Amino acid sequence: MKINLYNIFFLLLIFFIALQLSFRTDYLFNSDHGFHLSYFIQPIVGIESGYKLLLDQPSQYGFLNILIPHILDINGPINSFHIFQGVLNIITIFIAFFIAVRILKLKNYSFFIFLFSIILLLSSTDLFGPQVYPSTGVVRFFPVYILILCQCFIRNNNYSKTREISILSIVLCSSLLWAAEASFYVLFSIGFYYLQELLYQPCIKKLKEVLFKGFSIITISITLSYIVLKIYQNSFDIESLNLGLHFSYLMAYSYGFGMTLGAIIPNIFSPILLITVPLLLALIMNRKNKENYLTIACYGSIIIAVISYSFMRSIANNINNLWPIFFLCFSIIYYEMKDRNSEEENYSLKVILLPTVLIASLCFSNIVINYKKIPEIMSTYSFTIDNNLFKKSFQLEEEDKSILKEIEKIDQSKGYLSILTWSKIKYNLIKSGGYSPLIPGPPLALISLDINYVSNLLSNSKSYKNKNGYILYDKEFNTYLDKLLQVIKKTKNCNLTKTTKRFDLYYCE
Amino acid sequence: MRKILILSQIILVILFTYHIFNSFFIHKENIKYFYKNVLKKEKFSNSQGFIGKKDIKYIDLINKSNRKYFDQFKKIKSDTQYYINIEINKIEYFMNNNELFGLDIKLNKDPENKLIKDKYLFIKKNYIKFHVETDKLDNELIIYMNSDSKKLLLGIIKNNMNLFFILSISILLLIRLSFYIFPKINFYSVFKRNILNIERRINKKNEFSYIEPPLIIYIGMFSFLIWFKIFSDVKLWYLFYGLTVLSILLLPKINYTNYKFLIFNKAILITVFVMFIHQIISRFGYQGSMSDSPFINKILIVSFLFTLIYYYFSKYKKFITINFILSLIFPLCILEFRSGSIYVSEFIYFLIIFIPSFLLINKKLSL
């Protein structure tokens, strides 16, 4: 591998840019106003006001990715989560660096890392970056990157079966704790790969080997997860853990929640074909070459696993969010296969490289065209976010000034308040330091769960029972929220204290 | 000659039927668009005079805020009559007269009601949409719309009948005229010779023939499902995912050198191309028809991307069919979800930035 001044200089430059882009803060002030961030901030705010993860605080996007920023506790939830997300971005770039330099020993490693970094941090058409929608970035998919690194490490170092089992068990354990969805991606990837390995050479010996490996990985990872959860249970003084809560959103997605909210039926030219067609083609062409076939099957399984995300939230552009994973997987397949030559394989190499080149070119040309936005993005780099910046005033309509006064009073007295709305008032959800949430938030995340489940959750929550506070109900933007209000009314004694044309304010005790 | 005449008329009838149903569904979508963007977004109050009015015309609802939707609506509607019946009234009125509106006493669509139940040529005779809203005086109102699909379909047939007769007569005349001008040409033998040529091409095998069928089967399954929209959104996506997983798992393991597979494969390929052409004409660009960019720009982008990808594979001439399929599908897929970033509207960016980036990145990564 060539280590020269050019490569070192280029790497330092990439690292500097990646650092700035990972910790950019402009996403907090753009058109989304931190709404999507609230799905991560609100559970942390909920924990601070007495609710507990895996007991009575639902978290749509996971467990560890909420618990870690809560434990970090650097100048409030927004700041902690911001730093956590930024660090994860940097770690992910280091994973790509490690794969390119240490494992694959690429000649053009600095160029490869540069491409990966821009795909990870600037792939959206508007250059907003993954921070605006944390649920589409590393916070959701981090265990998948760890799995890619580990599989690459295992395959390229000819590790023994025991080592393979140990490493994959740890990855599965971390993904189980990270989020239920992440554990599905990891478990599916490993399982699907083993199944393909077995089908390549179906025999009893192989079946036994695959069953042994699969059983061991699952047993070890569950045991490790159990130990970690026990430590969590004792540290946070929880009587008994509600593990169903961890999987509740995965179940909601499986019943089509994501699709009912944002489904778009594409035309025949689904972007999914860009990924699955080269994969299938490469498998067909290498069906007689075991080494190549298993390489494609291994990383292809990861690709197929994460594609389920795009299927679950069938918004055409959701496939964009998986670009860094596709880029990494297709590149690894390409470089692992490159040394094994034959005419057919050369063609399959071309096919495998095509999605990588297309993704990188689309992203790169988008950045070049939008070059004017870059200085603005870079200037928002900051390590510390002052929470006071987000103590923004509540945005209500003119004729509801009486309600506005009431909720400002609640905010000043640090009372309990939950706002049930889809309107722009939801931007107040990342606000912290004033009122505390009456129900475990964000309320909009609760509507995707079965309403009886939410009712049971609230009825059994001591923290919820001990809280007396307000519910602001927006009668205009109330899709699915009416059912949530009914649950609150059923589980608490709620009195209407103020009503206007648009809002109802209840005091619940 | 008689056979050719009959065949041409059958083809014309099939094309005409397809055109009629396609137009019908486009107009039905337009009515849905009207309900969603005008009726559902409009706030009705007593002062507007619509509440309780019997004969509300859709044109009466035009105002400043919804004019842009009306423009779009009228553009598709053109001179086709829609037979839309709009009623806005208090909830009690609908409860008392529920049967007249195809509703049950709880104001849900009543599957046993004639308005809901009746069908005409496999389509529901009435297209009914309604929602409840609260006005400024806290009255609960129902905004109800019913469009007569039977009349709409018959109207479309009537509008197109002249075209059908003219085309039919023109084709008959043209065929008769051809026989009159070229009496010595035996059209049947020309037809047969071409069929034999096509058959020979279909049966042609090469050492890489096994690569095409699984790929074409996969693309074919995917395209069929979307094209026919057989299932609801949720089931459709599960089916796609299940099919993708199974395809990756099983398709590479089947032996495709069998002669029947090759014929099957070519048949699917032709069908898929027909569907492609239909989709390009009807829903082209970012998330279907949402892109406002000129059609010509999209065609230019697709053509250049096609050439670029074809050039990318140019060294591997043995895989010409696969190269052609990939070069065709990928540009269309990219256009479907990234027309923003490849700048369909400003085509020049594509030429001076995207193409060089593609070539540079390809070269660098291939090292």
mmCIF file with all atom_site columns, N, CA and C in Angstrom, chain A residues 108 111 123 254 265-270 276 284 287 293 304 311 314 317 320 334-335 338 343-344 347 350 361-362 365 369-370, chain B residues 208 210 214 218 226 237-238 240-241 252-254 279 283 286 312 318 322-323 333 336-338 342-343 353 358 364-367:
data_model
loop_
_atom_site.group_PDB
_atom_site.id
_atom_site.type_symbol
_atom_site.label_atom_id
_atom_site.label_alt_id
_atom_site.label_comp_id
_atom_site.label_asym_id
_atom_site.label_entity_id
_atom_site.label_seq_id
_atom_site.pdbx_PDB_ins_code
_atom_site.Cartn_x
_atom_site.Cartn_y
_atom_site.Cartn_z
_atom_site.occupancy
_atom_site.B_iso_or_equiv
_atom_site.pdbx_formal_charge
_atom_site.auth_seq_id
_atom_site.auth_comp_id
_atom_site.auth_asym_id
_atom_site.auth_atom_id
_atom_site.pdbx_PDB_model_num
ATOM 1   N N  . ASN A 1 108 ? -6.161  3.331   -3.807  1.00 0.00 ? 108 ASN A N  1
ATOM 2   C CA . ASN A 1 108 ? -6.754  4.667   -3.797  1.00 0.00 ? 108 ASN A CA 1
ATOM 3   C C  . ASN A 1 108 ? -7.597  4.881   -2.547  1.00 0.00 ? 108 ASN A C  1
ATOM 4   N N  . PHE A 1 111 ? -9.207  8.361   -1.818  1.00 0.00 ? 111 PHE A N  1
ATOM 5   C CA . PHE A 1 111 ? -10.320 8.704   -2.718  1.00 0.00 ? 111 PHE A CA 1
ATOM 6   C C  . PHE A 1 111 ? -11.583 7.946   -2.292  1.00 0.00 ? 111 PHE A C  1
ATOM 7   N N  . SER A 1 123 ? -25.404 13.324  1.144   1.00 0.00 ? 123 SER A N  1
ATOM 8   C CA . SER A 1 123 ? -26.049 12.692  -0.020  1.00 0.00 ? 123 SER A CA 1
ATOM 9   C C  . SER A 1 123 ? -27.426 13.248  -0.353  1.00 0.00 ? 123 SER A C  1
ATOM 10  N N  . SER A 1 254 ? -44.403 -3.666  10.973  1.00 0.00 ? 254 SER A N  1
ATOM 11  C CA . SER A 1 254 ? -44.736 -4.888  10.235  1.00 0.00 ? 254 SER A CA 1
ATOM 12  C C  . SER A 1 254 ? -46.221 -4.934  9.878   1.00 0.00 ? 254 SER A C  1
ATOM 13  N N  . ILE A 1 265 ? -46.791 4.493   -4.401  1.00 0.00 ? 265 ILE A N  1
ATOM 14  C CA . ILE A 1 265 ? -46.558 3.395   -5.332  1.00 0.00 ? 265 ILE A CA 1
ATOM 15  C C  . ILE A 1 265 ? -45.768 3.964   -6.504  1.00 0.00 ? 265 ILE A C  1
ATOM 16  N N  . PRO A 1 266 ? -44.589 3.447   -6.718  1.00 0.00 ? 266 PRO A N  1
ATOM 17  C CA . PRO A 1 266 ? -43.776 4.001   -7.796  1.00 0.00 ? 266 PRO A CA 1
ATOM 18  C C  . PRO A 1 266 ? -44.254 3.484   -9.145  1.00 0.00 ? 266 PRO A C  1
ATOM 19  N N  . ASN A 1 267 ? -43.646 3.972   -10.201 1.00 0.00 ? 267 ASN A N  1
ATOM 20  C CA . ASN A 1 267 ? -43.920 3.304   -11.467 1.00 0.00 ? 267 ASN A CA 1
ATOM 21  C C  . ASN A 1 267 ? -42.976 2.095   -11.545 1.00 0.00 ? 267 ASN A C  1
ATOM 22  N N  . ILE A 1 268 ? -42.940 1.472   -12.687 1.00 0.00 ? 268 ILE A N  1
ATOM 23  C CA . ILE A 1 268 ? -42.163 0.224   -12.781 1.00 0.00 ? 268 ILE A CA 1
ATOM 24  C C  . ILE A 1 268 ? -40.688 0.443   -12.428 1.00 0.00 ? 268 ILE A C  1
ATOM 25  N N  . PHE A 1 269 ? -40.206 1.647   -12.694 1.00 0.00 ? 269 PHE A N  1
ATOM 26  C CA . PHE A 1 269 ? -38.773 1.881   -12.528 1.00 0.00 ? 269 PHE A CA 1
ATOM 27  C C  . PHE A 1 269 ? -38.448 2.245   -11.080 1.00 0.00 ? 269 PHE A C  1
ATOM 28  N N  . SER A 1 270 ? -38.634 1.260   -10.219 1.00 0.00 ? 270 SER A N  1
ATOM 29  C CA . SER A 1 270 ? -38.372 1.507   -8.810  1.00 0.00 ? 270 SER A CA 1
ATOM 30  C C  . SER A 1 270 ? -36.866 1.604   -8.582  1.00 0.00 ? 270 SER A C  1
ATOM 31  N N  . THR A 1 276 ? -30.971 -4.279  -6.506  1.00 0.00 ? 276 THR A N  1
ATOM 32  C CA . THR A 1 276 ? -31.205 -5.731  -6.518  1.00 0.00 ? 276 THR A CA 1
ATOM 33  C C  . THR A 1 276 ? -30.783 -6.382  -7.839  1.00 0.00 ? 276 THR A C  1
ATOM 34  N N  . ILE A 1 284 ? -25.802 -14.816 -10.178 1.00 0.00 ? 284 ILE A N  1
ATOM 35  C CA . ILE A 1 284 ? -26.020 -15.777 -11.274 1.00 0.00 ? 284 ILE A CA 1
ATOM 36  C C  . ILE A 1 284 ? -24.708 -16.070 -11.989 1.00 0.00 ? 284 ILE A C  1
ATOM 37  N N  . ARG A 1 287 ? -22.186 -18.329 -9.980  1.00 0.00 ? 287 ARG A N  1
ATOM 38  C CA . ARG A 1 287 ? -22.750 -19.480 -9.257  1.00 0.00 ? 287 ARG A CA 1
ATOM 39  C C  . ARG A 1 287 ? -21.821 -20.690 -9.255  1.00 0.00 ? 287 ARG A C  1
ATOM 40  N N  . TYR A 1 293 ? -19.144 -16.371 -5.009  1.00 0.00 ? 293 TYR A N  1
ATOM 41  C CA . TYR A 1 293 ? -20.568 -16.499 -4.693  1.00 0.00 ? 293 TYR A CA 1
ATOM 42  C C  . TYR A 1 293 ? -20.804 -16.147 -3.218  1.00 0.00 ? 293 TYR A C  1
ATOM 43  N N  . ILE A 1 304 ? -29.801 -6.804  1.224   1.00 0.00 ? 304 ILE A N  1
ATOM 44  C CA . ILE A 1 304 ? -31.207 -7.238  1.199   1.00 0.00 ? 304 ILE A CA 1
ATOM 45  C C  . ILE A 1 304 ? -31.886 -6.945  2.536   1.00 0.00 ? 304 ILE A C  1
ATOM 46  N N  . PHE A 1 311 ? -38.667 -0.662  1.927   1.00 0.00 ? 311 PHE A N  1
ATOM 47  C CA . PHE A 1 311 ? -39.983 -1.261  1.692   1.00 0.00 ? 311 PHE A CA 1
ATOM 48  C C  . PHE A 1 311 ? -40.967 -0.832  2.779   1.00 0.00 ? 311 PHE A C  1
ATOM 49  N N  . SER A 1 314 ? -42.204 3.235   2.281   1.00 0.00 ? 314 SER A N  1
ATOM 50  C CA . SER A 1 314 ? -42.058 3.170   0.833   1.00 0.00 ? 314 SER A CA 1
ATOM 51  C C  . SER A 1 314 ? -42.070 4.544   0.158   1.00 0.00 ? 314 SER A C  1
ATOM 52  N N  . ASN A 1 317 ? -37.567 8.289   -2.036  1.00 0.00 ? 317 ASN A N  1
ATOM 53  C CA . ASN A 1 317 ? -36.248 8.795   -1.677  1.00 0.00 ? 317 ASN A CA 1
ATOM 54  C C  . ASN A 1 317 ? -35.632 8.101   -0.472  1.00 0.00 ? 317 ASN A C  1
ATOM 55  N N  . ASN A 1 320 ? -32.309 6.541   -0.779  1.00 0.00 ? 320 ASN A N  1
ATOM 56  C CA . ASN A 1 320 ? -31.119 7.406   -0.668  1.00 0.00 ? 320 ASN A CA 1
ATOM 57  C C  . ASN A 1 320 ? -30.410 7.241   0.664   1.00 0.00 ? 320 ASN A C  1
ATOM 58  N N  . TYR A 1 334 ? -16.710 -5.829  -4.718  1.00 0.00 ? 334 TYR A N  1
ATOM 59  C CA . TYR A 1 334 ? -15.879 -5.569  -5.906  1.00 0.00 ? 334 TYR A CA 1
ATOM 60  C C  . TYR A 1 334 ? -14.402 -5.847  -5.606  1.00 0.00 ? 334 TYR A C  1
ATOM 61  N N  . TYR A 1 335 ? -13.914 -5.265  -4.507  1.00 0.00 ? 335 TYR A N  1
ATOM 62  C CA . TYR A 1 335 ? -12.477 -5.398  -4.242  1.00 0.00 ? 335 TYR A CA 1
ATOM 63  C C  . TYR A 1 335 ? -12.104 -6.818  -3.793  1.00 0.00 ? 335 TYR A C  1
ATOM 64  N N  . LYS A 1 338 ? -11.966 -8.881  -6.992  1.00 0.00 ? 338 LYS A N  1
ATOM 65  C CA . LYS A 1 338 ? -11.154 -8.348  -8.089  1.00 0.00 ? 338 LYS A CA 1
ATOM 66  C C  . LYS A 1 338 ? -9.970  -9.233  -8.489  1.00 0.00 ? 338 LYS A C  1
ATOM 67  N N  . GLU A 1 343 ? -13.212 -14.145 -17.579 1.00 0.00 ? 343 GLU A N  1
ATOM 68  C CA . GLU A 1 343 ? -13.944 -13.152 -18.380 1.00 0.00 ? 343 GLU A CA 1
ATOM 69  C C  . GLU A 1 343 ? -15.323 -12.841 -17.797 1.00 0.00 ? 343 GLU A C  1
ATOM 70  N N  . GLU A 1 344 ? -16.023 -13.932 -17.411 1.00 0.00 ? 344 GLU A N  1
ATOM 71  C CA . GLU A 1 344 ? -17.353 -13.737 -16.833 1.00 0.00 ? 344 GLU A CA 1
ATOM 72  C C  . GLU A 1 344 ? -17.283 -12.919 -15.571 1.00 0.00 ? 344 GLU A C  1
ATOM 73  N N  . TYR A 1 347 ? -16.913 -9.328  -16.050 1.00 0.00 ? 347 TYR A N  1
ATOM 74  C CA . TYR A 1 347 ? -18.182 -8.692  -16.368 1.00 0.00 ? 347 TYR A CA 1
ATOM 75  C C  . TYR A 1 347 ? -18.990 -8.486  -15.085 1.00 0.00 ? 347 TYR A C  1
ATOM 76  N N  . LYS A 1 350 ? -17.815 -5.553  -13.249 1.00 0.00 ? 350 LYS A N  1
ATOM 77  C CA . LYS A 1 350 ? -18.344 -4.309  -13.843 1.00 0.00 ? 350 LYS A CA 1
ATOM 78  C C  . LYS A 1 350 ? -19.764 -4.049  -13.335 1.00 0.00 ? 350 LYS A C  1
ATOM 79  N N  . SER A 1 361 ? -21.310 9.189   -8.211  1.00 0.00 ? 361 SER A N  1
ATOM 80  C CA . SER A 1 361 ? -21.382 10.275  -9.206  1.00 0.00 ? 361 SER A CA 1
ATOM 81  C C  . SER A 1 361 ? -22.580 11.187  -8.944  1.00 0.00 ? 361 SER A C  1
ATOM 82  N N  . LEU A 1 362 ? -23.721 10.575  -8.593  1.00 0.00 ? 362 LEU A N  1
ATOM 83  C CA . LEU A 1 362 ? -24.907 11.392  -8.306  1.00 0.00 ? 362 LEU A CA 1
ATOM 84  C C  . LEU A 1 362 ? -24.645 12.326  -7.136  1.00 0.00 ? 362 LEU A C  1
ATOM 85  N N  . SER A 1 365 ? -21.795 15.008  -8.070  1.00 0.00 ? 365 SER A N  1
ATOM 86  C CA . SER A 1 365 ? -22.244 16.085  -8.966  1.00 0.00 ? 365 SER A CA 1
ATOM 87  C C  . SER A 1 365 ? -23.249 16.990  -8.270  1.00 0.00 ? 365 SER A C  1
ATOM 88  N N  . ILE A 1 369 ? -22.747 21.029  -7.954  1.00 0.00 ? 369 ILE A N  1
ATOM 89  C CA . ILE A 1 369 ? -23.758 21.980  -8.426  1.00 0.00 ? 369 ILE A CA 1
ATOM 90  C C  . ILE A 1 369 ? -24.214 22.903  -7.292  1.00 0.00 ? 369 ILE A C  1
ATOM 91  N N  . ASN A 1 370 ? -24.277 22.359  -6.073  1.00 0.00 ? 370 ASN A N  1
ATOM 92  C CA . ASN A 1 370 ? -24.726 23.166  -4.927  1.00 0.00 ? 370 ASN A CA 1
ATOM 93  C C  . ASN A 1 370 ? -23.559 23.747  -4.133  1.00 0.00 ? 370 ASN A C  1
ATOM 94  N N  . PHE B 2 208 ? -23.629 -17.887 -22.840 1.00 0.00 ? 208 PHE B N  1
ATOM 95  C CA . PHE B 2 208 ? -24.060 -17.123 -21.667 1.00 0.00 ? 208 PHE B CA 1
ATOM 96  C C  . PHE B 2 208 ? -25.584 -16.985 -21.586 1.00 0.00 ? 208 PHE B C  1
ATOM 97  N N  . TYR B 2 210 ? -27.706 -18.633 -20.145 1.00 0.00 ? 210 TYR B N  1
ATOM 98  C CA . TYR B 2 210 ? -28.279 -18.917 -18.822 1.00 0.00 ? 210 TYR B CA 1
ATOM 99  C C  . TYR B 2 210 ? -28.396 -17.676 -17.942 1.00 0.00 ? 210 TYR B C  1
ATOM 100 N N  . PRO B 2 214 ? -33.102 -15.656 -15.444 1.00 0.00 ? 214 PRO B N  1
ATOM 101 C CA . PRO B 2 214 ? -33.456 -15.281 -14.062 1.00 0.00 ? 214 PRO B CA 1
ATOM 102 C C  . PRO B 2 214 ? -33.625 -13.781 -13.882 1.00 0.00 ? 214 PRO B C  1
ATOM 103 N N  . TYR B 2 218 ? -37.097 -11.913 -12.840 1.00 0.00 ? 218 TYR B N  1
ATOM 104 C CA . TYR B 2 218 ? -37.186 -11.022 -11.674 1.00 0.00 ? 218 TYR B CA 1
ATOM 105 C C  . TYR B 2 218 ? -37.776 -9.660  -12.068 1.00 0.00 ? 218 TYR B C  1
ATOM 106 N N  . ILE B 2 226 ? -46.406 -4.116  -10.169 1.00 0.00 ? 226 ILE B N  1
ATOM 107 C CA . ILE B 2 226 ? -46.648 -2.669  -10.081 1.00 0.00 ? 226 ILE B CA 1
ATOM 108 C C  . ILE B 2 226 ? -47.609 -2.227  -11.170 1.00 0.00 ? 226 ILE B C  1
ATOM 109 N N  . TRP B 2 237 ? -46.075 -4.177  -1.132  1.00 0.00 ? 237 TRP B N  1
ATOM 110 C CA . TRP B 2 237 ? -44.680 -4.025  -0.719  1.00 0.00 ? 237 TRP B CA 1
ATOM 111 C C  . TRP B 2 237 ? -44.149 -5.287  -0.060  1.00 0.00 ? 237 TRP B C  1
ATOM 112 N N  . TYR B 2 238 ? -44.979 -5.978  0.724   1.00 0.00 ? 238 TYR B N  1
ATOM 113 C CA . TYR B 2 238 ? -44.535 -7.240  1.314   1.00 0.00 ? 238 TYR B CA 1
ATOM 114 C C  . TYR B 2 238 ? -44.214 -8.251  0.223   1.00 0.00 ? 238 TYR B C  1
ATOM 115 N N  . PHE B 2 240 ? -43.309 -7.582  -2.849  1.00 0.00 ? 240 PHE B N  1
ATOM 116 C CA . PHE B 2 240 ? -42.051 -7.193  -3.510  1.00 0.00 ? 240 PHE B CA 1
ATOM 117 C C  . PHE B 2 240 ? -40.856 -7.696  -2.722  1.00 0.00 ? 240 PHE B C  1
ATOM 118 N N  . TYR B 2 241 ? -40.926 -7.448  -1.413  1.00 0.00 ? 241 TYR B N  1
ATOM 119 C CA . TYR B 2 241 ? -39.787 -7.818  -0.581  1.00 0.00 ? 241 TYR B CA 1
ATOM 120 C C  . TYR B 2 241 ? -39.611 -9.334  -0.564  1.00 0.00 ? 241 TYR B C  1
ATOM 121 N N  . PRO B 2 252 ? -30.599 -17.879 -8.808  1.00 0.00 ? 252 PRO B N  1
ATOM 122 C CA . PRO B 2 252 ? -29.282 -18.270 -9.329  1.00 0.00 ? 252 PRO B CA 1
ATOM 123 C C  . PRO B 2 252 ? -29.068 -19.782 -9.348  1.00 0.00 ? 252 PRO B C  1
ATOM 124 N N  . LYS B 2 253 ? -29.926 -20.523 -8.666  1.00 0.00 ? 253 LYS B N  1
ATOM 125 C CA . LYS B 2 253 ? -29.672 -21.969 -8.538  1.00 0.00 ? 253 LYS B CA 1
ATOM 126 C C  . LYS B 2 253 ? -30.409 -22.821 -9.568  1.00 0.00 ? 253 LYS B C  1
ATOM 127 N N  . ILE B 2 254 ? -31.266 -22.213 -10.375 1.00 0.00 ? 254 ILE B N  1
ATOM 128 C CA . ILE B 2 254 ? -32.025 -22.987 -11.363 1.00 0.00 ? 254 ILE B CA 1
ATOM 129 C C  . ILE B 2 254 ? -31.226 -23.092 -12.664 1.00 0.00 ? 254 ILE B C  1
ATOM 130 N N  . GLN B 2 279 ? -45.320 2.920   -19.255 1.00 0.00 ? 279 GLN B N  1
ATOM 131 C CA . GLN B 2 279 ? -44.982 3.704   -18.068 1.00 0.00 ? 279 GLN B CA 1
ATOM 132 C C  . GLN B 2 279 ? -44.241 4.981   -18.434 1.00 0.00 ? 279 GLN B C  1
ATOM 133 N N  . ARG B 2 283 ? -46.305 7.832   -16.878 1.00 0.00 ? 283 ARG B N  1
ATOM 134 C CA . ARG B 2 283 ? -45.802 8.339   -15.589 1.00 0.00 ? 283 ARG B CA 1
ATOM 135 C C  . ARG B 2 283 ? -44.292 8.464   -15.683 1.00 0.00 ? 283 ARG B C  1
ATOM 136 N N  . TYR B 2 286 ? -39.652 11.980  -11.742 1.00 0.00 ? 286 TYR B N  1
ATOM 137 C CA . TYR B 2 286 ? -39.581 11.854  -10.302 1.00 0.00 ? 286 TYR B CA 1
ATOM 138 C C  . TYR B 2 286 ? -40.938 11.531  -9.685  1.00 0.00 ? 286 TYR B C  1
ATOM 139 N N  . TYR B 2 312 ? -20.156 1.989   -20.800 1.00 0.00 ? 312 TYR B N  1
ATOM 140 C CA . TYR B 2 312 ? -19.510 1.383   -19.626 1.00 0.00 ? 312 TYR B CA 1
ATOM 141 C C  . TYR B 2 312 ? -19.332 -0.132  -19.820 1.00 0.00 ? 312 TYR B C  1
ATOM 142 N N  . LYS B 2 318 ? -20.603 -9.838  -25.617 1.00 0.00 ? 318 LYS B N  1
ATOM 143 C CA . LYS B 2 318 ? -21.314 -11.119 -25.530 1.00 0.00 ? 318 LYS B CA 1
ATOM 144 C C  . LYS B 2 318 ? -22.605 -11.001 -24.735 1.00 0.00 ? 318 LYS B C  1
ATOM 145 N N  . ILE B 2 322 ? -28.246 -8.250  -21.884 1.00 0.00 ? 322 ILE B N  1
ATOM 146 C CA . ILE B 2 322 ? -28.165 -7.774  -20.491 1.00 0.00 ? 322 ILE B CA 1
ATOM 147 C C  . ILE B 2 322 ? -27.720 -6.314  -20.475 1.00 0.00 ? 322 ILE B C  1
ATOM 148 N N  . ASN B 2 323 ? -26.700 -6.002  -21.265 1.00 0.00 ? 323 ASN B N  1
ATOM 149 C CA . ASN B 2 323 ? -26.214 -4.618  -21.306 1.00 0.00 ? 323 ASN B CA 1
ATOM 150 C C  . ASN B 2 323 ? -27.335 -3.672  -21.696 1.00 0.00 ? 323 ASN B C  1
ATOM 151 N N  . CYS B 2 333 ? -34.712 4.321   -13.664 1.00 0.00 ? 333 CYS B N  1
ATOM 152 C CA . CYS B 2 333 ? -34.802 4.239   -12.199 1.00 0.00 ? 333 CYS B CA 1
ATOM 153 C C  . CYS B 2 333 ? -34.193 5.489   -11.557 1.00 0.00 ? 333 CYS B C  1
ATOM 154 N N  . GLU B 2 336 ? -36.448 8.337   -11.853 1.00 0.00 ? 336 GLU B N  1
ATOM 155 C CA . GLU B 2 336 ? -37.620 8.199   -10.985 1.00 0.00 ? 336 GLU B CA 1
ATOM 156 C C  . GLU B 2 336 ? -37.390 8.842   -9.621  1.00 0.00 ? 336 GLU B C  1
ATOM 157 N N  . PHE B 2 337 ? -36.164 8.748   -9.091  1.00 0.00 ? 337 PHE B N  1
ATOM 158 C CA . PHE B 2 337 ? -36.004 9.241   -7.724  1.00 0.00 ? 337 PHE B CA 1
ATOM 159 C C  . PHE B 2 337 ? -34.924 10.291  -7.541  1.00 0.00 ? 337 PHE B C  1
ATOM 160 N N  . ARG B 2 338 ? -34.172 10.586  -8.584  1.00 0.00 ? 338 ARG B N  1
ATOM 161 C CA . ARG B 2 338 ? -33.145 11.606  -8.392  1.00 0.00 ? 338 ARG B CA 1
ATOM 162 C C  . ARG B 2 338 ? -33.168 12.651  -9.501  1.00 0.00 ? 338 ARG B C  1
ATOM 163 N N  . ILE B 2 342 ? -29.932 15.189  -10.778 1.00 0.00 ? 342 ILE B N  1
ATOM 164 C CA . ILE B 2 342 ? -29.268 15.148  -12.083 1.00 0.00 ? 342 ILE B CA 1
ATOM 165 C C  . ILE B 2 342 ? -29.782 16.271  -12.984 1.00 0.00 ? 342 ILE B C  1
ATOM 166 N N  . TYR B 2 343 ? -30.581 17.141  -12.381 1.00 0.00 ? 343 TYR B N  1
ATOM 167 C CA . TYR B 2 343 ? -30.933 18.407  -13.014 1.00 0.00 ? 343 TYR B CA 1
ATOM 168 C C  . TYR B 2 343 ? -31.544 18.274  -14.393 1.00 0.00 ? 343 TYR B C  1
ATOM 169 N N  . ILE B 2 353 ? -21.101 18.021  -15.602 1.00 0.00 ? 353 ILE B N  1
ATOM 170 C CA . ILE B 2 353 ? -20.697 17.552  -14.264 1.00 0.00 ? 353 ILE B CA 1
ATOM 171 C C  . ILE B 2 353 ? -20.923 16.056  -14.070 1.00 0.00 ? 353 ILE B C  1
ATOM 172 N N  . PHE B 2 358 ? -18.842 10.607  -13.440 1.00 0.00 ? 358 PHE B N  1
ATOM 173 C CA . PHE B 2 358 ? -19.039 9.159   -13.604 1.00 0.00 ? 358 PHE B CA 1
ATOM 174 C C  . PHE B 2 358 ? -17.768 8.515   -14.160 1.00 0.00 ? 358 PHE B C  1
ATOM 175 N N  . LYS B 2 364 ? -11.113 5.766   -11.165 1.00 0.00 ? 364 LYS B N  1
ATOM 176 C CA . LYS B 2 364 ? -10.400 5.749   -9.883  1.00 0.00 ? 364 LYS B CA 1
ATOM 177 C C  . LYS B 2 364 ? -10.734 4.497   -9.069  1.00 0.00 ? 364 LYS B C  1
ATOM 178 N N  . LEU B 2 365 ? -12.019 4.131   -9.039  1.00 0.00 ? 365 LEU B N  1
ATOM 179 C CA . LEU B 2 365 ? -12.404 2.987   -8.224  1.00 0.00 ? 365 LEU B CA 1
ATOM 180 C C  . LEU B 2 365 ? -11.979 1.665   -8.858  1.00 0.00 ? 365 LEU B C  1
ATOM 181 N N  . SER B 2 366 ? -11.852 1.654   -10.183 1.00 0.00 ? 366 SER B N  1
ATOM 182 C CA . SER B 2 366 ? -11.476 0.408   -10.865 1.00 0.00 ? 366 SER B CA 1
ATOM 183 C C  . SER B 2 366 ? -10.007 0.053   -10.686 1.00 0.00 ? 366 SER B C  1
ATOM 184 N N  . LEU B 2 367 ? -9.229  1.013   -10.206 1.00 0.00 ? 367 LEU B N  1
ATOM 185 C CA . LEU B 2 367 ? -7.763  0.765   -10.121 1.00 0.00 ? 367 LEU B CA 1
ATOM 186 C C  . LEU B 2 367 ? -7.413  -0.379  -9.166  1.00 0.00 ? 367 LEU B C  1
#
